C-alpha positions as a Python dict, from the first residue, in 0.01 Angstrom:
ca = {
    (1, 'X'): (0, 0, 0),
    (2, 'X'): (-124, 308, -168),
    (3, 'X'): (85, 486, -435),
    (4, 'X'): (345, 726, -246),
    (5, 'X'): (143, 1022, -389),
    (6, 'X'): (-153, 933, -188),
    (7, 'X'): (-46, 720, 127),
    (8, 'X'): (62, 1047, 327),
    (9, 'X'): (-283, 1191, 344),
    (10, 'X'): (-504, 899, 318),
    (11, 'X'): (-344, 599, 480),
    (12, 'X'): (-85, 740, 726),
    (13, 'X'): (-203, 857, 1064),
    (14, 'X'): (-102, 1218, 1176),
    (15, 'X'): (49, 1301, 1491),
    (16, 'X'): (-145, 1303, 1824),
    (17, 'X'): (-349, 1638, 1858),
    (18, 'X'): (-250, 1749, 1495),
    (19, 'X'): (-520, 1939, 1327),
    (20, 'X'): (-494, 1974, 932),
    (21, 'X'): (-739, 2053, 672),
    (22, 'X'): (-814, 1738, 506),
    (23, 'X'): (-905, 1866, 176),
    (24, 'X'): (-614, 2039, 20),
    (25, 'X'): (-430, 1783, -215),
    (26, 'X'): (-45, 1819, -249),
    (27, 'X'): (133, 1850, -591),
    (28, 'X'): (213, 1474, -560),
    (29, 'X'): (-122, 1370, -506),
    (30, 'X'): (-255, 1558, -772),
    (31, 'X'): (-9, 1421, -1009),
    (32, 'X'): (-85, 1069, -912),
    (33, 'X'): (-465, 1115, -915),
    (34, 'X'): (-444, 1245, -1252),
    (35, 'X'): (-207, 988, -1396),
    (36, 'X'): (-426, 711, -1248),
    (37, 'X'): (-767, 855, -1305),
    (38, 'X'): (-749, 1158, -1551),
    (39, 'X'): (-886, 1420, -1292),
    (40, 'X'): (-800, 1766, -1327),
    (41, 'X'): (-823, 2151, -1201),
    (42, 'X'): (-1104, 2342, -1056),
    (43, 'X'): (-1384, 2474, -1256),
    (44, 'X'): (-1325, 2852, -1402),
    (45, 'X'): (-1417, 3108, -1174),
    (46, 'X'): (-1743, 3219, -1378),
    (47, 'X'): (-1871, 2843, -1374),
    (48, 'X'): (-1829, 2849, -996),
    (49, 'X'): (-2020, 3149, -946),
    (50, 'X'): (-2303, 3004, -1186),
    (51, 'X'): (-2287, 2688, -958),
    (52, 'X'): (-2305, 2897, -666),
    (53, 'X'): (-2613, 3090, -807),
    (54, 'X'): (-2832, 2750, -866),
    (55, 'X'): (-2756, 2643, -532),
    (56, 'X'): (-2958, 2929, -397),
    (57, 'X'): (-3271, 2842, -578),
    (58, 'X'): (-3505, 2720, -317),
    (59, 'X'): (-3783, 2557, -556),
    (60, 'X'): (-3511, 2342, -720),
    (61, 'X'): (-3351, 2248, -385),
    (62, 'X'): (-3704, 2123, -271),
    (63, 'X'): (-3784, 1949, -595),
    (64, 'X'): (-3436, 1761, -585),
    (65, 'X'): (-3507, 1686, -228),
    (66, 'X'): (-3813, 1527, -336),
    (67, 'X'): (-3640, 1329, -622),
    (68, 'X'): (-3375, 1205, -345),
    (69, 'X'): (-3673, 1094, -112),
    (70, 'X'): (-3802, 873, -367),
    (71, 'X'): (-3446, 723, -412),
    (72, 'X'): (-3403, 692, -29),
    (73, 'X'): (-3479, 301, -8),
    (74, 'X'): (-3208, 226, -307),
    (75, 'X'): (-2967, 452, -175),
    (76, 'X'): (-2986, 280, 196),
    (77, 'X'): (-2986, -52, 48),
    (78, 'X'): (-2716, -49, -181),
    (79, 'X'): (-2492, 183, 44),
    (80, 'X'): (-2515, -71, 327),
    (81, 'X'): (-2452, -380, 53),
    (82, 'X'): (-2108, -218, -62),
    (83, 'X'): (-2019, -41, 272),
    (84, 'X'): (-2031, 318, 131),
    (85, 'X'): (-2150, 623, 329),
    (86, 'X'): (-2494, 681, 211),
    (87, 'X'): (-2475, 1046, 264),
    (88, 'X'): (-2173, 1072, 26),
    (89, 'X'): (-2412, 925, -231),
    (90, 'X'): (-2678, 1133, -144),
    (91, 'X'): (-2462, 1450, -154),
    (92, 'X'): (-2355, 1358, -514),
    (93, 'X'): (-2706, 1297, -643),
    (94, 'X'): (-2803, 1633, -456),
    (95, 'X'): (-2534, 1836, -630),
    (96, 'X'): (-2561, 1652, -985),
    (97, 'X'): (-2925, 1655, -997),
    (98, 'X'): (-2946, 2053, -935),
    (99, 'X'): (-2690, 2140, -1184),
    (100, 'X'): (-2796, 1862, -1473),
    (101, 'X'): (-2852, 2021, -1801),
    (102, 'X'): (-3182, 2078, -1942),
    (103, 'X'): (-3318, 1779, -2167),
    (104, 'X'): (-3018, 1551, -2102),
    (105, 'X'): (-3217, 1267, -1943),
    (106, 'X'): (-3460, 1260, -2215),
    (107, 'X'): (-3424, 923, -2393),
    (108, 'X'): (-3387, 1089, -2737),
    (109, 'X'): (-3094, 1317, -2631),
    (110, 'X'): (-2949, 1050, -2431),
    (111, 'X'): (-2936, 822, -2755),
    (112, 'X'): (-2845, 1096, -2982),
    (113, 'X'): (-2507, 1094, -2840),
    (114, 'X'): (-2518, 1458, -2738),
    (115, 'X'): (-2423, 1391, -2369),
    (116, 'X'): (-2187, 1174, -2245),
    (117, 'X'): (-2322, 1121, -1903),
    (118, 'X'): (-2644, 1034, -1802),
    (119, 'X'): (-2903, 960, -1496),
    (120, 'X'): (-2930, 1117, -1139),
    (121, 'X'): (-2571, 1079, -1077),
    (122, 'X'): (-2453, 1165, -1415),
    (123, 'X'): (-2275, 864, -1510),
    (124, 'X'): (-2132, 750, -1840),
    (125, 'X'): (-2076, 427, -2062),
    (126, 'X'): (-1714, 387, -1918),
    (127, 'X'): (-1836, 335, -1565),
    (128, 'X'): (-2029, 57, -1697),
    (129, 'X'): (-1740, -92, -1862),
    (130, 'X'): (-1508, -40, -1542),
    (131, 'X'): (-1789, -237, -1359),
    (132, 'X'): (-1805, -533, -1607),
    (133, 'X'): (-2139, -451, -1702),
    (134, 'X'): (-2049, -334, -2076),
    (135, 'X'): (-1785, -470, -2289),
    (136, 'X'): (-1538, -252, -2431),
    (137, 'X'): (-1643, -328, -2760),
    (138, 'X'): (-2022, -357, -2735),
    (139, 'X'): (-2235, -361, -3032),
    (140, 'X'): (-2460, -73, -3080),
    (141, 'X'): (-2746, -265, -2929),
    (142, 'X'): (-2579, -327, -2626),
    (143, 'X'): (-2473, 23, -2608),
    (144, 'X'): (-2851, 121, -2631),
    (145, 'X'): (-2954, -80, -2359),
    (146, 'X'): (-2652, 40, -2148),
    (147, 'X'): (-2765, 404, -2179),
    (148, 'X'): (-3113, 289, -2100),
    (149, 'X'): (-2988, 167, -1782),
    (150, 'X'): (-2813, 486, -1736),
    (151, 'X'): (-3140, 655, -1768),
    (152, 'X'): (-3304, 445, -1504),
    (153, 'X'): (-3286, 623, -1162),
    (154, 'X'): (-3243, 338, -923),
    (155, 'X'): (-2986, 158, -1165),
    (156, 'X'): (-2827, 485, -1183),
    (157, 'X'): (-2794, 478, -820),
    (158, 'X'): (-2657, 139, -805),
    (159, 'X'): (-2391, 228, -1044),
    (160, 'X'): (-2274, 531, -845),
    (161, 'X'): (-2252, 301, -530),
    (162, 'X'): (-2088, 54, -719),
    (163, 'X'): (-1840, 333, -842),
    (164, 'X'): (-1748, 422, -479),
    (165, 'X'): (-1692, 82, -376),
    (166, 'X'): (-1460, 25, -690),
    (167, 'X'): (-1252, 316, -626),
    (168, 'X'): (-1213, 237, -264),
    (169, 'X'): (-1095, -107, -349),
    (170, 'X'): (-850, 47, -609),
    (171, 'X'): (-704, 317, -345),
    (172, 'X'): (-710, 61, -81),
    (173, 'X'): (-953, 254, 140),
    (174, 'X'): (-1078, 75, 474),
    (175, 'X'): (-1350, -189, 392),
    (176, 'X'): (-1639, 13, 581),
    (177, 'X'): (-1842, 328, 542),
    (178, 'X'): (-1605, 620, 565),
    (179, 'X'): (-1687, 918, 831),
    (180, 'X'): (-1580, 1244, 808),
    (181, 'X'): (-1660, 1385, 1139),
    (182, 'X'): (-1490, 1096, 1323),
    (183, 'X'): (-1162, 1106, 1113),
    (184, 'X'): (-948, 1348, 923),
    (185, 'X'): (-805, 1054, 715),
    (186, 'X'): (-1164, 922, 630),
    (187, 'X'): (-1256, 1276, 552),
    (188, 'X'): (-949, 1290, 284),
    (189, 'X'): (-1052, 975, 161),
    (190, 'X'): (-1438, 1091, 97),
    (191, 'X'): (-1301, 1411, -70),
    (192, 'X'): (-1076, 1178, -275),
    (193, 'X'): (-1386, 988, -388),
    (194, 'X'): (-1576, 1285, -450),
    (195, 'X'): (-1289, 1462, -672),
    (196, 'X'): (-1258, 1109, -863),
    (197, 'X'): (-1634, 1121, -934),
    (198, 'X'): (-1637, 1464, -1080),
    (199, 'X'): (-1270, 1560, -1188),
    (200, 'X'): (-1289, 1899, -1081),
    (201, 'X'): (-1062, 2000, -771),
    (202, 'X'): (-1332, 2254, -617),
    (203, 'X'): (-1585, 1949, -629),
    (204, 'X'): (-1482, 1768, -312),
    (205, 'X'): (-1528, 2086, -70),
    (206, 'X'): (-1884, 2129, -190),
    (207, 'X'): (-1944, 1759, -143),
    (208, 'X'): (-1847, 1742, 216),
    (209, 'X'): (-2020, 2068, 295),
    (210, 'X'): (-2339, 1906, 116),
    (211, 'X'): (-2292, 1601, 326),
    (212, 'X'): (-2366, 1795, 656),
    (213, 'X'): (-2683, 1973, 507),
    (214, 'X'): (-2903, 1915, 781),
    (215, 'X'): (-3213, 1854, 578),
    (216, 'X'): (-3052, 1598, 345),
    (217, 'X'): (-2932, 1446, 681),
    (218, 'X'): (-3267, 1416, 828),
    (219, 'X'): (-3400, 1293, 473),
    (220, 'X'): (-3160, 996, 452),
    (221, 'X'): (-3134, 914, 827),
    (222, 'X'): (-3495, 990, 1005),
    (223, 'X'): (-3753, 725, 1058),
    (224, 'X'): (-4136, 839, 1011),
    (225, 'X'): (-4387, 693, 1277),
    (226, 'X'): (-4735, 655, 1195),
    (227, 'X'): (-4915, 843, 1395),
    (228, 'X'): (-5141, 686, 1657),
    (229, 'X'): (-5529, 701, 1603),
    (230, 'X'): (-5719, 947, 1790),
    (231, 'X'): (-5933, 670, 1933),
    (232, 'X'): (-5647, 520, 2146),
}
Protein backbone atom coordinates (compact mmCIF):
# COMPACT_ATOMS: atom_id res chain seq x y z
CA UNK A 1 0.00 0.00 0.00
CA UNK A 2 1.09 3.54 -0.63
CA UNK A 3 1.55 5.90 2.27
CA UNK A 4 -1.75 7.62 3.20
CA UNK A 5 -0.67 10.96 1.75
CA UNK A 6 -0.42 9.50 -1.76
CA UNK A 7 -2.92 6.66 -1.86
CA UNK A 8 -5.98 8.80 -2.47
CA UNK A 9 -4.82 10.34 -5.70
CA UNK A 10 -2.56 7.70 -7.22
CA UNK A 11 -3.98 4.35 -6.17
CA UNK A 12 -7.65 4.90 -5.40
CA UNK A 13 -10.12 4.93 -8.27
CA UNK A 14 -12.45 7.92 -8.61
CA UNK A 15 -16.20 7.68 -8.79
CA UNK A 16 -17.84 6.89 -12.10
CA UNK A 17 -17.82 9.87 -14.41
CA UNK A 18 -15.98 12.08 -11.91
CA UNK A 19 -13.54 14.47 -13.60
CA UNK A 20 -10.73 15.98 -11.55
CA UNK A 21 -7.53 17.78 -12.40
CA UNK A 22 -4.81 15.15 -11.72
CA UNK A 23 -2.03 17.68 -11.23
CA UNK A 24 -2.72 19.57 -7.99
CA UNK A 25 -1.20 17.91 -4.92
CA UNK A 26 -3.02 18.00 -1.61
CA UNK A 27 -1.31 19.28 1.53
CA UNK A 28 -1.04 15.68 2.78
CA UNK A 29 0.57 14.54 -0.47
CA UNK A 30 3.06 17.39 -0.46
CA UNK A 31 3.97 16.70 3.14
CA UNK A 32 4.51 13.01 2.42
CA UNK A 33 6.58 13.65 -0.71
CA UNK A 34 8.69 16.19 1.15
CA UNK A 35 9.25 13.76 4.01
CA UNK A 36 10.23 10.87 1.75
CA UNK A 37 11.97 12.59 -1.14
CA UNK A 38 12.83 16.15 -0.08
CA UNK A 39 10.84 17.95 -2.79
CA UNK A 40 9.69 21.51 -2.30
CA UNK A 41 7.57 24.37 -3.71
CA UNK A 42 7.39 26.07 -7.11
CA UNK A 43 10.05 28.21 -8.74
CA UNK A 44 9.90 31.93 -7.98
CA UNK A 45 7.65 33.77 -10.43
CA UNK A 46 10.60 35.52 -12.07
CA UNK A 47 12.33 32.20 -12.70
CA UNK A 48 9.12 30.82 -14.22
CA UNK A 49 8.94 33.78 -16.61
CA UNK A 50 12.59 33.25 -17.58
CA UNK A 51 11.91 29.57 -18.23
CA UNK A 52 8.89 30.45 -20.37
CA UNK A 53 11.00 32.88 -22.40
CA UNK A 54 13.63 30.24 -23.12
CA UNK A 55 10.89 27.86 -24.28
CA UNK A 56 9.97 30.30 -27.06
CA UNK A 57 13.44 30.20 -28.69
CA UNK A 58 12.85 28.25 -31.90
CA UNK A 59 16.54 27.61 -32.77
CA UNK A 60 17.09 26.14 -29.30
CA UNK A 61 13.99 23.99 -29.70
CA UNK A 62 15.17 22.64 -33.06
CA UNK A 63 18.65 21.93 -31.73
CA UNK A 64 17.22 20.10 -28.73
CA UNK A 65 14.93 17.97 -30.89
CA UNK A 66 17.97 17.00 -32.94
CA UNK A 67 19.81 15.87 -29.82
CA UNK A 68 16.80 13.82 -28.71
CA UNK A 69 16.60 12.24 -32.16
CA UNK A 70 20.15 10.98 -31.65
CA UNK A 71 19.10 9.47 -28.31
CA UNK A 72 15.83 8.01 -29.60
CA UNK A 73 17.11 4.38 -29.88
CA UNK A 74 18.28 4.24 -26.26
CA UNK A 75 15.15 6.06 -25.03
CA UNK A 76 12.90 3.47 -26.68
CA UNK A 77 15.00 0.44 -25.78
CA UNK A 78 15.44 1.31 -22.11
CA UNK A 79 11.85 2.51 -21.68
CA UNK A 80 10.56 -0.79 -23.06
CA UNK A 81 12.93 -2.79 -20.88
CA UNK A 82 12.02 -0.90 -17.69
CA UNK A 83 8.32 -0.43 -18.58
CA UNK A 84 8.48 3.36 -18.50
CA UNK A 85 6.54 5.68 -20.80
CA UNK A 86 9.15 6.89 -23.34
CA UNK A 87 7.32 10.20 -23.74
CA UNK A 88 7.95 10.97 -20.06
CA UNK A 89 11.65 10.35 -20.66
CA UNK A 90 11.65 12.43 -23.85
CA UNK A 91 9.76 15.30 -22.21
CA UNK A 92 12.17 15.42 -19.27
CA UNK A 93 15.14 15.44 -21.64
CA UNK A 94 13.53 18.08 -23.84
CA UNK A 95 12.99 20.35 -20.85
CA UNK A 96 16.30 19.78 -19.11
CA UNK A 97 18.38 20.19 -22.27
CA UNK A 98 16.79 23.52 -23.10
CA UNK A 99 17.37 24.90 -19.62
CA UNK A 100 20.89 23.61 -19.04
CA UNK A 101 23.43 26.08 -17.71
CA UNK A 102 26.16 27.09 -20.18
CA UNK A 103 29.30 25.02 -19.79
CA UNK A 104 27.97 22.63 -17.16
CA UNK A 105 28.51 19.57 -19.35
CA UNK A 106 32.15 20.36 -20.02
CA UNK A 107 34.31 17.70 -18.32
CA UNK A 108 36.49 20.33 -16.67
CA UNK A 109 33.46 22.06 -15.13
CA UNK A 110 31.84 18.76 -14.12
CA UNK A 111 34.94 17.48 -12.34
CA UNK A 112 35.52 20.80 -10.62
CA UNK A 113 32.47 20.17 -8.44
CA UNK A 114 30.94 23.47 -9.54
CA UNK A 115 27.75 21.71 -10.68
CA UNK A 116 25.86 19.01 -8.78
CA UNK A 117 23.97 17.57 -11.77
CA UNK A 118 25.23 16.53 -15.18
CA UNK A 119 24.21 15.27 -18.60
CA UNK A 120 21.06 15.62 -20.69
CA UNK A 121 18.73 14.68 -17.82
CA UNK A 122 20.56 16.69 -15.15
CA UNK A 123 21.24 13.78 -12.83
CA UNK A 124 23.57 13.73 -9.85
CA UNK A 125 25.83 11.24 -8.13
CA UNK A 126 23.08 10.58 -5.59
CA UNK A 127 20.97 8.81 -8.21
CA UNK A 128 23.86 6.50 -9.01
CA UNK A 129 24.05 5.68 -5.30
CA UNK A 130 20.29 4.98 -5.23
CA UNK A 131 20.65 2.58 -8.16
CA UNK A 132 23.63 0.78 -6.62
CA UNK A 133 26.05 2.05 -9.25
CA UNK A 134 28.19 4.04 -6.81
CA UNK A 135 29.09 3.34 -3.19
CA UNK A 136 28.10 5.98 -0.64
CA UNK A 137 31.73 6.08 0.50
CA UNK A 138 33.19 6.04 -3.03
CA UNK A 139 36.79 7.06 -3.56
CA UNK A 140 37.77 10.14 -5.52
CA UNK A 141 38.66 7.95 -8.49
CA UNK A 142 35.26 6.22 -8.39
CA UNK A 143 33.47 9.58 -8.16
CA UNK A 144 35.44 10.82 -11.15
CA UNK A 145 34.41 7.75 -13.15
CA UNK A 146 30.80 8.25 -12.07
CA UNK A 147 30.84 11.85 -13.30
CA UNK A 148 32.21 10.66 -16.65
CA UNK A 149 29.29 8.21 -16.84
CA UNK A 150 26.81 11.01 -16.12
CA UNK A 151 28.34 13.10 -18.89
CA UNK A 152 27.83 10.30 -21.41
CA UNK A 153 24.44 11.05 -23.03
CA UNK A 154 23.37 7.43 -23.52
CA UNK A 155 24.40 6.34 -20.03
CA UNK A 156 22.60 9.41 -18.68
CA UNK A 157 19.37 8.35 -20.41
CA UNK A 158 19.72 4.80 -19.06
CA UNK A 159 20.10 6.26 -15.58
CA UNK A 160 17.05 8.51 -16.06
CA UNK A 161 14.83 5.59 -17.07
CA UNK A 162 16.23 3.63 -14.14
CA UNK A 163 15.32 6.51 -11.84
CA UNK A 164 11.68 6.43 -12.96
CA UNK A 165 11.58 2.66 -12.60
CA UNK A 166 13.05 2.94 -9.10
CA UNK A 167 10.61 5.65 -8.01
CA UNK A 168 7.69 3.70 -9.49
CA UNK A 169 8.63 0.70 -7.35
CA UNK A 170 8.96 2.86 -4.23
CA UNK A 171 5.54 4.40 -4.89
CA UNK A 172 4.07 0.98 -5.78
CA UNK A 173 2.83 2.22 -9.13
CA UNK A 174 1.59 -0.22 -11.80
CA UNK A 175 4.39 -2.18 -13.45
CA UNK A 176 3.57 -0.92 -16.95
CA UNK A 177 4.00 2.29 -19.00
CA UNK A 178 1.71 4.93 -17.51
CA UNK A 179 -0.65 6.68 -19.96
CA UNK A 180 -1.93 10.12 -18.97
CA UNK A 181 -4.50 10.18 -21.78
CA UNK A 182 -6.17 6.96 -20.63
CA UNK A 183 -6.31 7.31 -16.87
CA UNK A 184 -6.40 10.15 -14.36
CA UNK A 185 -4.57 7.95 -11.89
CA UNK A 186 -1.84 7.43 -14.48
CA UNK A 187 -1.73 11.17 -15.12
CA UNK A 188 -1.29 11.85 -11.40
CA UNK A 189 1.40 9.18 -11.18
CA UNK A 190 3.28 10.71 -14.13
CA UNK A 191 2.97 14.14 -12.53
CA UNK A 192 4.39 12.72 -9.31
CA UNK A 193 7.37 11.16 -11.10
CA UNK A 194 8.07 14.46 -12.85
CA UNK A 195 7.81 16.30 -9.54
CA UNK A 196 10.24 13.91 -7.88
CA UNK A 197 12.71 14.34 -10.72
CA UNK A 198 12.89 18.13 -10.53
CA UNK A 199 11.57 18.91 -7.06
CA UNK A 200 9.67 22.02 -8.18
CA UNK A 201 5.92 22.12 -7.85
CA UNK A 202 5.31 23.88 -11.18
CA UNK A 203 7.37 21.31 -13.09
CA UNK A 204 4.82 18.44 -13.49
CA UNK A 205 2.33 20.52 -15.45
CA UNK A 206 5.05 21.64 -17.85
CA UNK A 207 6.22 18.06 -18.37
CA UNK A 208 2.74 16.64 -18.98
CA UNK A 209 2.16 19.44 -21.49
CA UNK A 210 5.47 18.66 -23.20
CA UNK A 211 4.51 14.99 -23.41
CA UNK A 212 1.70 16.10 -25.75
CA UNK A 213 4.01 18.13 -27.99
CA UNK A 214 3.16 16.93 -31.51
CA UNK A 215 6.67 17.31 -32.91
CA UNK A 216 8.30 15.52 -29.98
CA UNK A 217 5.64 12.80 -30.11
CA UNK A 218 6.27 12.25 -33.82
CA UNK A 219 10.03 12.14 -33.25
CA UNK A 220 9.70 9.34 -30.70
CA UNK A 221 6.98 7.23 -32.32
CA UNK A 222 7.16 7.85 -36.06
CA UNK A 223 8.87 5.38 -38.37
CA UNK A 224 10.78 6.43 -41.42
CA UNK A 225 10.16 4.45 -44.60
CA UNK A 226 12.76 4.20 -47.28
CA UNK A 227 11.77 5.96 -50.48
CA UNK A 228 11.20 3.51 -53.34
CA UNK A 229 13.61 3.75 -56.22
CA UNK A 230 12.28 5.88 -59.09
CA UNK A 231 13.21 3.00 -61.41
CA UNK A 232 10.64 0.68 -59.81
